[in-house]
Amino acid sequence: MKSWISFLMPVDEYKEKRMLYFFAEGGILLFLSLVLMMIGNKYFSLDVEFILLSAIILFILYVFARYIVAGIEYTEVATEMAYKKELRVILVKSSTFLVGYTLLYLLFVGIPSSQSDWINLIGVSLCVSIVMFLINYISLKRSYNKNKELL
């Protein structure tokens, strides 16, 4: 079925169906969180920007987390050799991001002038690359275990 949301959906039919479930669950959570915040606004003075931003973040994080934990990202990883190969790819991607982000920061912002600026640059780039690695690793591990069971 074609819809305006089709460009966001994967080509694989199984992944598409699962993603639709995730979006629907996220939409219900979004609705419930807005209702709760509307009720809570009568008792607490909540800022409109805070309410809207937190609801949007809740929806995005929920859909993203469900997709990662579902184990549907790496459908072709079923053997230990394919798992190790994909793990190396994830490690290279994370390392490339770390180096690339640092170089682009130095190119566009300039060389940090103080020690705290260097710590901030290294800390942010290292934290983001570690989170990126962990997200991909969790998804790979779940996919591998799920695909291994199907064999």
Short mmCIF file of N, CA and C in Angstrom, two decimals:
data_model
loop_
_atom_site.label_atom_id
_atom_site.label_comp_id
_atom_site.label_asym_id
_atom_site.label_seq_id
_atom_site.Cartn_x
_atom_site.Cartn_y
_atom_site.Cartn_z
N MET A 1 0.84 -1.18 0.00
CA MET A 1 0.00 0.00 0.00
C MET A 1 0.88 1.24 0.00
N LYS A 2 0.62 2.16 -0.86
CA LYS A 2 1.41 3.38 -0.97
C LYS A 2 0.74 4.49 -0.17
N SER A 3 1.56 5.25 0.51
CA SER A 3 1.09 6.35 1.34
C SER A 3 2.16 7.43 1.33
N TRP A 4 1.86 8.57 1.89
CA TRP A 4 2.84 9.64 1.95
C TRP A 4 3.98 9.29 2.91
N ILE A 5 3.79 8.31 3.78
CA ILE A 5 4.83 7.89 4.71
C ILE A 5 5.71 6.78 4.13
N SER A 6 5.42 6.35 2.93
CA SER A 6 6.14 5.23 2.32
C SER A 6 7.63 5.48 2.19
N PHE A 7 8.03 6.74 2.01
CA PHE A 7 9.46 7.03 1.86
C PHE A 7 10.24 6.78 3.15
N LEU A 8 9.56 6.73 4.28
CA LEU A 8 10.22 6.45 5.56
C LEU A 8 10.31 4.96 5.85
N MET A 9 9.56 4.18 5.12
CA MET A 9 9.45 2.76 5.42
C MET A 9 10.48 1.94 4.66
N PRO A 10 10.95 0.84 5.28
CA PRO A 10 11.87 -0.05 4.58
C PRO A 10 11.19 -0.78 3.43
N VAL A 11 11.99 -1.28 2.49
CA VAL A 11 11.45 -2.00 1.34
C VAL A 11 10.98 -3.40 1.76
N ASP A 12 11.67 -4.00 2.71
CA ASP A 12 11.33 -5.33 3.20
C ASP A 12 9.95 -5.30 3.86
N GLU A 13 9.08 -6.22 3.45
CA GLU A 13 7.70 -6.24 3.93
C GLU A 13 7.60 -6.49 5.44
N TYR A 14 8.43 -7.41 5.94
CA TYR A 14 8.42 -7.71 7.37
C TYR A 14 8.87 -6.50 8.18
N LYS A 15 9.95 -5.86 7.75
CA LYS A 15 10.43 -4.66 8.44
C LYS A 15 9.39 -3.55 8.39
N GLU A 16 8.74 -3.41 7.24
CA GLU A 16 7.73 -2.37 7.08
C GLU A 16 6.58 -2.57 8.07
N LYS A 17 6.13 -3.82 8.19
CA LYS A 17 5.03 -4.11 9.11
C LYS A 17 5.43 -3.82 10.55
N ARG A 18 6.64 -4.24 10.92
CA ARG A 18 7.11 -3.98 12.28
C ARG A 18 7.24 -2.48 12.55
N MET A 19 7.76 -1.75 11.57
CA MET A 19 7.91 -0.30 11.73
C MET A 19 6.54 0.37 11.90
N LEU A 20 5.55 -0.10 11.17
CA LEU A 20 4.20 0.46 11.34
C LEU A 20 3.69 0.24 12.76
N TYR A 21 3.97 -0.95 13.31
CA TYR A 21 3.61 -1.20 14.71
C TYR A 21 4.33 -0.23 15.64
N PHE A 22 5.61 -0.02 15.40
CA PHE A 22 6.39 0.88 16.25
C PHE A 22 5.85 2.31 16.18
N PHE A 23 5.53 2.77 14.96
CA PHE A 23 4.97 4.11 14.81
C PHE A 23 3.61 4.22 15.50
N ALA A 24 2.79 3.19 15.39
CA ALA A 24 1.48 3.21 16.04
C ALA A 24 1.62 3.22 17.55
N GLU A 25 2.51 2.38 18.09
CA GLU A 25 2.74 2.38 19.53
C GLU A 25 3.27 3.73 20.00
N GLY A 26 4.20 4.29 19.23
CA GLY A 26 4.74 5.61 19.57
C GLY A 26 3.67 6.68 19.53
N GLY A 27 2.77 6.59 18.55
CA GLY A 27 1.68 7.55 18.46
C GLY A 27 0.74 7.48 19.65
N ILE A 28 0.46 6.26 20.11
CA ILE A 28 -0.38 6.11 21.29
C ILE A 28 0.32 6.68 22.53
N LEU A 29 1.62 6.40 22.67
CA LEU A 29 2.39 6.98 23.78
C LEU A 29 2.42 8.50 23.71
N LEU A 30 2.56 9.03 22.50
CA LEU A 30 2.56 10.48 22.30
C LEU A 30 1.23 11.07 22.75
N PHE A 31 0.14 10.46 22.34
CA PHE A 31 -1.19 10.92 22.73
C PHE A 31 -1.37 10.88 24.25
N LEU A 32 -0.99 9.74 24.86
CA LEU A 32 -1.15 9.61 26.31
C LEU A 32 -0.28 10.60 27.07
N SER A 33 0.94 10.83 26.59
CA SER A 33 1.81 11.78 27.28
C SER A 33 1.26 13.20 27.17
N LEU A 34 0.68 13.54 26.04
CA LEU A 34 0.08 14.88 25.91
C LEU A 34 -1.14 15.04 26.81
N VAL A 35 -1.94 13.99 26.93
CA VAL A 35 -3.10 14.05 27.82
C VAL A 35 -2.63 14.19 29.27
N LEU A 36 -1.63 13.41 29.66
CA LEU A 36 -1.10 13.51 31.03
C LEU A 36 -0.50 14.88 31.30
N MET A 37 0.19 15.43 30.33
CA MET A 37 0.77 16.77 30.53
C MET A 37 -0.30 17.84 30.56
N MET A 38 -1.37 17.63 29.82
CA MET A 38 -2.48 18.58 29.86
C MET A 38 -3.15 18.56 31.24
N ILE A 39 -3.31 17.36 31.79
CA ILE A 39 -3.86 17.25 33.14
C ILE A 39 -2.87 17.81 34.16
N GLY A 40 -1.60 17.48 34.00
CA GLY A 40 -0.57 17.98 34.92
C GLY A 40 -0.40 19.47 34.86
N ASN A 41 -0.74 20.07 33.74
CA ASN A 41 -0.60 21.52 33.59
C ASN A 41 -1.57 22.28 34.49
N LYS A 42 -2.65 21.63 34.90
CA LYS A 42 -3.60 22.27 35.82
C LYS A 42 -3.00 22.41 37.22
N TYR A 43 -2.10 21.49 37.57
CA TYR A 43 -1.50 21.49 38.90
C TYR A 43 -0.10 22.08 38.93
N PHE A 44 0.60 21.98 37.83
CA PHE A 44 1.95 22.52 37.72
C PHE A 44 1.99 23.47 36.54
N SER A 45 2.79 24.48 36.64
CA SER A 45 2.93 25.42 35.53
C SER A 45 3.98 24.88 34.56
N LEU A 46 3.51 24.23 33.50
CA LEU A 46 4.41 23.67 32.50
C LEU A 46 4.48 24.57 31.28
N ASP A 47 5.67 24.75 30.77
CA ASP A 47 5.89 25.57 29.59
C ASP A 47 5.44 24.80 28.35
N VAL A 48 4.79 25.49 27.42
CA VAL A 48 4.28 24.84 26.21
C VAL A 48 5.42 24.22 25.40
N GLU A 49 6.53 24.93 25.29
CA GLU A 49 7.67 24.39 24.53
C GLU A 49 8.19 23.11 25.17
N PHE A 50 8.23 23.08 26.50
CA PHE A 50 8.67 21.87 27.21
C PHE A 50 7.74 20.70 26.93
N ILE A 51 6.45 20.95 26.97
CA ILE A 51 5.46 19.90 26.74
C ILE A 51 5.60 19.33 25.33
N LEU A 52 5.66 20.20 24.35
CA LEU A 52 5.74 19.74 22.96
C LEU A 52 7.07 19.04 22.67
N LEU A 53 8.16 19.63 23.14
CA LEU A 53 9.47 19.03 22.89
C LEU A 53 9.62 17.67 23.57
N SER A 54 9.16 17.58 24.82
CA SER A 54 9.27 16.29 25.51
C SER A 54 8.38 15.23 24.86
N ALA A 55 7.22 15.60 24.35
CA ALA A 55 6.35 14.64 23.68
C ALA A 55 6.99 14.16 22.38
N ILE A 56 7.57 15.07 21.63
CA ILE A 56 8.24 14.69 20.38
C ILE A 56 9.43 13.79 20.66
N ILE A 57 10.22 14.14 21.66
CA ILE A 57 11.39 13.34 22.02
C ILE A 57 10.95 11.95 22.48
N LEU A 58 9.88 11.87 23.25
CA LEU A 58 9.37 10.58 23.70
C LEU A 58 9.00 9.70 22.51
N PHE A 59 8.30 10.26 21.54
CA PHE A 59 7.90 9.51 20.36
C PHE A 59 9.12 9.01 19.58
N ILE A 60 10.06 9.89 19.30
CA ILE A 60 11.24 9.52 18.51
C ILE A 60 12.08 8.49 19.24
N LEU A 61 12.32 8.69 20.53
CA LEU A 61 13.13 7.74 21.28
C LEU A 61 12.45 6.38 21.39
N TYR A 62 11.14 6.37 21.55
CA TYR A 62 10.43 5.10 21.65
C TYR A 62 10.54 4.31 20.35
N VAL A 63 10.26 4.95 19.23
CA VAL A 63 10.31 4.26 17.94
C VAL A 63 11.74 3.79 17.67
N PHE A 64 12.71 4.64 17.94
CA PHE A 64 14.11 4.29 17.71
C PHE A 64 14.55 3.13 18.59
N ALA A 65 14.19 3.17 19.87
CA ALA A 65 14.57 2.09 20.79
C ALA A 65 13.90 0.78 20.42
N ARG A 66 12.64 0.82 20.04
CA ARG A 66 11.95 -0.41 19.63
C ARG A 66 12.59 -1.01 18.39
N TYR A 67 13.01 -0.16 17.46
CA TYR A 67 13.64 -0.64 16.25
C TYR A 67 14.97 -1.31 16.57
N ILE A 68 15.74 -0.72 17.46
CA ILE A 68 17.04 -1.27 17.84
C ILE A 68 16.87 -2.61 18.54
N VAL A 69 15.97 -2.67 19.49
CA VAL A 69 15.79 -3.87 20.32
C VAL A 69 15.07 -4.98 19.55
N ALA A 70 14.35 -4.64 18.49
CA ALA A 70 13.59 -5.65 17.75
C ALA A 70 14.48 -6.64 17.03
N GLY A 71 15.69 -6.23 16.69
CA GLY A 71 16.59 -7.15 16.01
C GLY A 71 16.22 -7.39 14.56
N ILE A 72 15.75 -6.36 13.87
CA ILE A 72 15.36 -6.51 12.47
C ILE A 72 16.27 -5.74 11.52
N GLU A 73 17.30 -5.12 12.03
CA GLU A 73 18.18 -4.30 11.20
C GLU A 73 19.08 -5.15 10.31
N TYR A 74 19.72 -6.14 10.88
CA TYR A 74 20.70 -6.95 10.16
C TYR A 74 20.09 -8.32 9.83
N THR A 75 19.30 -8.36 8.78
CA THR A 75 18.60 -9.60 8.43
C THR A 75 19.52 -10.65 7.83
N GLU A 76 20.66 -10.24 7.27
CA GLU A 76 21.55 -11.19 6.61
C GLU A 76 22.59 -11.79 7.53
N VAL A 77 22.65 -11.37 8.78
CA VAL A 77 23.66 -11.86 9.72
C VAL A 77 23.09 -13.05 10.49
N ALA A 78 23.53 -14.25 10.08
CA ALA A 78 23.05 -15.46 10.75
C ALA A 78 24.20 -16.37 11.17
N THR A 79 25.38 -16.17 10.60
CA THR A 79 26.54 -16.99 10.96
C THR A 79 27.51 -16.17 11.78
N GLU A 80 28.39 -16.87 12.47
CA GLU A 80 29.36 -16.17 13.31
C GLU A 80 30.33 -15.36 12.46
N MET A 81 30.67 -15.85 11.29
CA MET A 81 31.57 -15.13 10.41
C MET A 81 30.94 -13.81 9.93
N ALA A 82 29.66 -13.87 9.56
CA ALA A 82 28.96 -12.66 9.14
C ALA A 82 28.81 -11.69 10.30
N TYR A 83 28.60 -12.23 11.49
CA TYR A 83 28.49 -11.40 12.70
C TYR A 83 29.79 -10.65 12.96
N LYS A 84 30.91 -11.37 12.90
CA LYS A 84 32.21 -10.73 13.16
C LYS A 84 32.54 -9.70 12.09
N LYS A 85 32.19 -10.00 10.85
CA LYS A 85 32.42 -9.05 9.76
C LYS A 85 31.62 -7.78 9.99
N GLU A 86 30.37 -7.93 10.34
CA GLU A 86 29.51 -6.76 10.57
C GLU A 86 29.95 -5.98 11.81
N LEU A 87 30.46 -6.69 12.80
CA LEU A 87 30.99 -6.03 14.00
C LEU A 87 32.19 -5.15 13.65
N ARG A 88 33.05 -5.65 12.77
CA ARG A 88 34.19 -4.84 12.32
C ARG A 88 33.71 -3.62 11.55
N VAL A 89 32.67 -3.79 10.72
CA VAL A 89 32.12 -2.66 9.97
C VAL A 89 31.59 -1.59 10.93
N ILE A 90 30.90 -2.03 11.96
CA ILE A 90 30.36 -1.10 12.95
C ILE A 90 31.49 -0.36 13.66
N LEU A 91 32.53 -1.08 14.02
CA LEU A 91 33.68 -0.46 14.69
C LEU A 91 34.35 0.56 13.78
N VAL A 92 34.50 0.22 12.50
CA VAL A 92 35.11 1.15 11.55
C VAL A 92 34.23 2.39 11.37
N LYS A 93 32.92 2.20 11.27
CA LYS A 93 32.01 3.34 11.12
C LYS A 93 32.09 4.27 12.32
N SER A 94 32.11 3.70 13.51
CA SER A 94 32.18 4.52 14.72
C SER A 94 33.52 5.27 14.80
N SER A 95 34.59 4.59 14.46
CA SER A 95 35.92 5.22 14.48
C SER A 95 36.01 6.31 13.42
N THR A 96 35.45 6.05 12.25
CA THR A 96 35.44 7.04 11.18
C THR A 96 34.65 8.27 11.60
N PHE A 97 33.53 8.06 12.27
CA PHE A 97 32.75 9.19 12.76
C PHE A 97 33.56 10.00 13.76
N LEU A 98 34.24 9.32 14.68
CA LEU A 98 35.04 10.00 15.69
C LEU A 98 36.10 10.88 15.04
N VAL A 99 36.85 10.32 14.11
CA VAL A 99 37.91 11.08 13.44
C VAL A 99 37.31 12.17 12.55
N GLY A 100 36.28 11.82 11.79
CA GLY A 100 35.66 12.78 10.88
C GLY A 100 35.05 13.96 11.60
N TYR A 101 34.33 13.70 12.68
CA TYR A 101 33.73 14.78 13.45
C TYR A 101 34.80 15.70 14.02
N THR A 102 35.85 15.11 14.56
CA THR A 102 36.92 15.91 15.15
C THR A 102 37.59 16.77 14.08
N LEU A 103 37.88 16.19 12.93
CA LEU A 103 38.52 16.96 11.87
C LEU A 103 37.61 18.06 11.33
N LEU A 104 36.33 17.76 11.15
CA LEU A 104 35.40 18.78 10.67
C LEU A 104 35.23 19.90 11.71
N TYR A 105 35.24 19.55 12.97
CA TYR A 105 35.16 20.56 14.01
C TYR A 105 36.38 21.48 13.94
N LEU A 106 37.54 20.88 13.83
CA LEU A 106 38.77 21.67 13.74
C LEU A 106 38.79 22.53 12.49
N LEU A 107 38.23 22.03 11.40
CA LEU A 107 38.21 22.76 10.14
C LEU A 107 37.25 23.95 10.19
N PHE A 108 36.04 23.72 10.69
CA PHE A 108 35.03 24.77 10.65
C PHE A 108 35.04 25.69 11.87
N VAL A 109 35.32 25.17 13.05
CA VAL A 109 35.29 25.98 14.26
C VAL A 109 36.68 26.52 14.58
N GLY A 110 37.67 25.72 14.32
CA GLY A 110 39.03 26.13 14.61
C GLY A 110 39.62 25.30 15.74
N ILE A 111 40.90 25.49 15.93
CA ILE A 111 41.60 24.75 16.98
C ILE A 111 41.20 25.32 18.34
N PRO A 112 40.80 24.46 19.26
CA PRO A 112 40.43 24.95 20.60
C PRO A 112 41.61 25.68 21.27
N SER A 113 41.26 26.72 21.99
CA SER A 113 42.31 27.56 22.57
C SER A 113 42.66 27.17 24.01
N SER A 114 41.78 26.50 24.68
CA SER A 114 42.06 26.15 26.07
C SER A 114 41.94 24.64 26.27
N GLN A 115 42.41 24.21 27.42
CA GLN A 115 42.36 22.78 27.74
C GLN A 115 40.92 22.31 27.89
N SER A 116 40.07 23.15 28.46
CA SER A 116 38.66 22.75 28.63
C SER A 116 37.95 22.63 27.29
N ASP A 117 38.34 23.46 26.31
CA ASP A 117 37.76 23.34 24.97
C ASP A 117 38.18 22.03 24.30
N TRP A 118 39.43 21.62 24.50
CA TRP A 118 39.90 20.34 23.97
C TRP A 118 39.15 19.18 24.64
N ILE A 119 38.97 19.28 25.95
CA ILE A 119 38.24 18.22 26.67
C ILE A 119 36.80 18.13 26.17
N ASN A 120 36.18 19.29 25.93
CA ASN A 120 34.81 19.30 25.41
C ASN A 120 34.75 18.66 24.02
N LEU A 121 35.68 19.01 23.16
CA LEU A 121 35.71 18.46 21.80
C LEU A 121 35.90 16.95 21.84
N ILE A 122 36.89 16.50 22.56
CA ILE A 122 37.18 15.07 22.63
C ILE A 122 36.05 14.33 23.35
N GLY A 123 35.54 14.92 24.42
CA GLY A 123 34.46 14.29 25.18
C GLY A 123 33.20 14.10 24.36
N VAL A 124 32.78 15.15 23.65
CA VAL A 124 31.56 15.07 22.85
C VAL A 124 31.73 14.06 21.72
N SER A 125 32.84 14.17 20.99
CA SER A 125 33.02 13.26 19.86
C SER A 125 33.18 11.82 20.32
N LEU A 126 33.85 11.60 21.44
CA LEU A 126 34.02 10.25 21.96
C LEU A 126 32.70 9.68 22.47
N CYS A 127 31.93 10.48 23.19
CA CYS A 127 30.63 10.02 23.70
C CYS A 127 29.67 9.67 22.56
N VAL A 128 29.60 10.52 21.56
CA VAL A 128 28.69 10.26 20.44
C VAL A 128 29.11 9.01 19.68
N SER A 129 30.41 8.84 19.47
CA SER A 129 30.84 7.64 18.74
C SER A 129 30.63 6.38 19.56
N ILE A 130 30.77 6.45 20.87
CA ILE A 130 30.50 5.29 21.73
C ILE A 130 29.02 4.95 21.72
N VAL A 131 28.16 5.96 21.81
CA VAL A 131 26.72 5.72 21.75
C VAL A 131 26.34 5.14 20.38
N MET A 132 26.94 5.65 19.34
CA MET A 132 26.68 5.13 18.00
C MET A 132 27.08 3.66 17.91
N PHE A 133 28.25 3.33 18.45
CA PHE A 133 28.71 1.95 18.44
C PHE A 133 27.77 1.06 19.25
N LEU A 134 27.39 1.50 20.44
CA LEU A 134 26.53 0.69 21.29
C LEU A 134 25.16 0.44 20.66
N ILE A 135 24.60 1.45 20.03
CA ILE A 135 23.30 1.30 19.37
C ILE A 135 23.40 0.25 18.26
N ASN A 136 24.42 0.38 17.43
CA ASN A 136 24.59 -0.58 16.35
C ASN A 136 24.95 -1.97 16.87
N TYR A 137 25.74 -2.04 17.93
CA TYR A 137 26.12 -3.32 18.50
C TYR A 137 24.91 -4.05 19.08
N ILE A 138 24.08 -3.33 19.81
CA ILE A 138 22.87 -3.95 20.39
C ILE A 138 21.96 -4.46 19.28
N SER A 139 21.78 -3.66 18.25
CA SER A 139 20.94 -4.07 17.13
C SER A 139 21.53 -5.29 16.42
N LEU A 140 22.85 -5.28 16.22
CA LEU A 140 23.51 -6.41 15.57
C LEU A 140 23.38 -7.67 16.42
N LYS A 141 23.63 -7.56 17.71
CA LYS A 141 23.57 -8.72 18.61
C LYS A 141 22.16 -9.31 18.62
N ARG A 142 21.15 -8.45 18.73
CA ARG A 142 19.77 -8.93 18.74
C ARG A 142 19.41 -9.58 17.40
N SER A 143 19.83 -8.98 16.31
CA SER A 143 19.55 -9.54 14.99
C SER A 143 20.24 -10.89 14.82
N TYR A 144 21.49 -10.96 15.24
CA TYR A 144 22.26 -12.20 15.12
C TYR A 144 21.60 -13.33 15.90
N ASN A 145 21.23 -13.05 17.15
CA ASN A 145 20.58 -14.07 17.98
C ASN A 145 19.24 -14.50 17.38
N LYS A 146 18.50 -13.55 16.88
CA LYS A 146 17.19 -13.85 16.28
C LYS A 146 17.35 -14.66 15.00
N ASN A 147 18.30 -14.27 14.15
CA ASN A 147 18.53 -14.99 12.89
C ASN A 147 19.11 -16.37 13.14
N LYS A 148 19.94 -16.51 14.17
CA LYS A 148 20.52 -17.80 14.50
C LYS A 148 19.44 -18.78 14.94
N GLU A 149 18.44 -18.29 15.67
CA GLU A 149 17.33 -19.14 16.11
C GLU A 149 16.48 -19.60 14.94
N LEU A 150 16.37 -18.76 13.91
CA LEU A 150 15.54 -19.10 12.76
C LEU A 150 16.17 -20.18 11.89
N LEU A 151 17.50 -20.34 12.00
CA LEU A 151 18.17 -21.37 11.19
C LEU A 151 17.98 -22.73 11.74
#
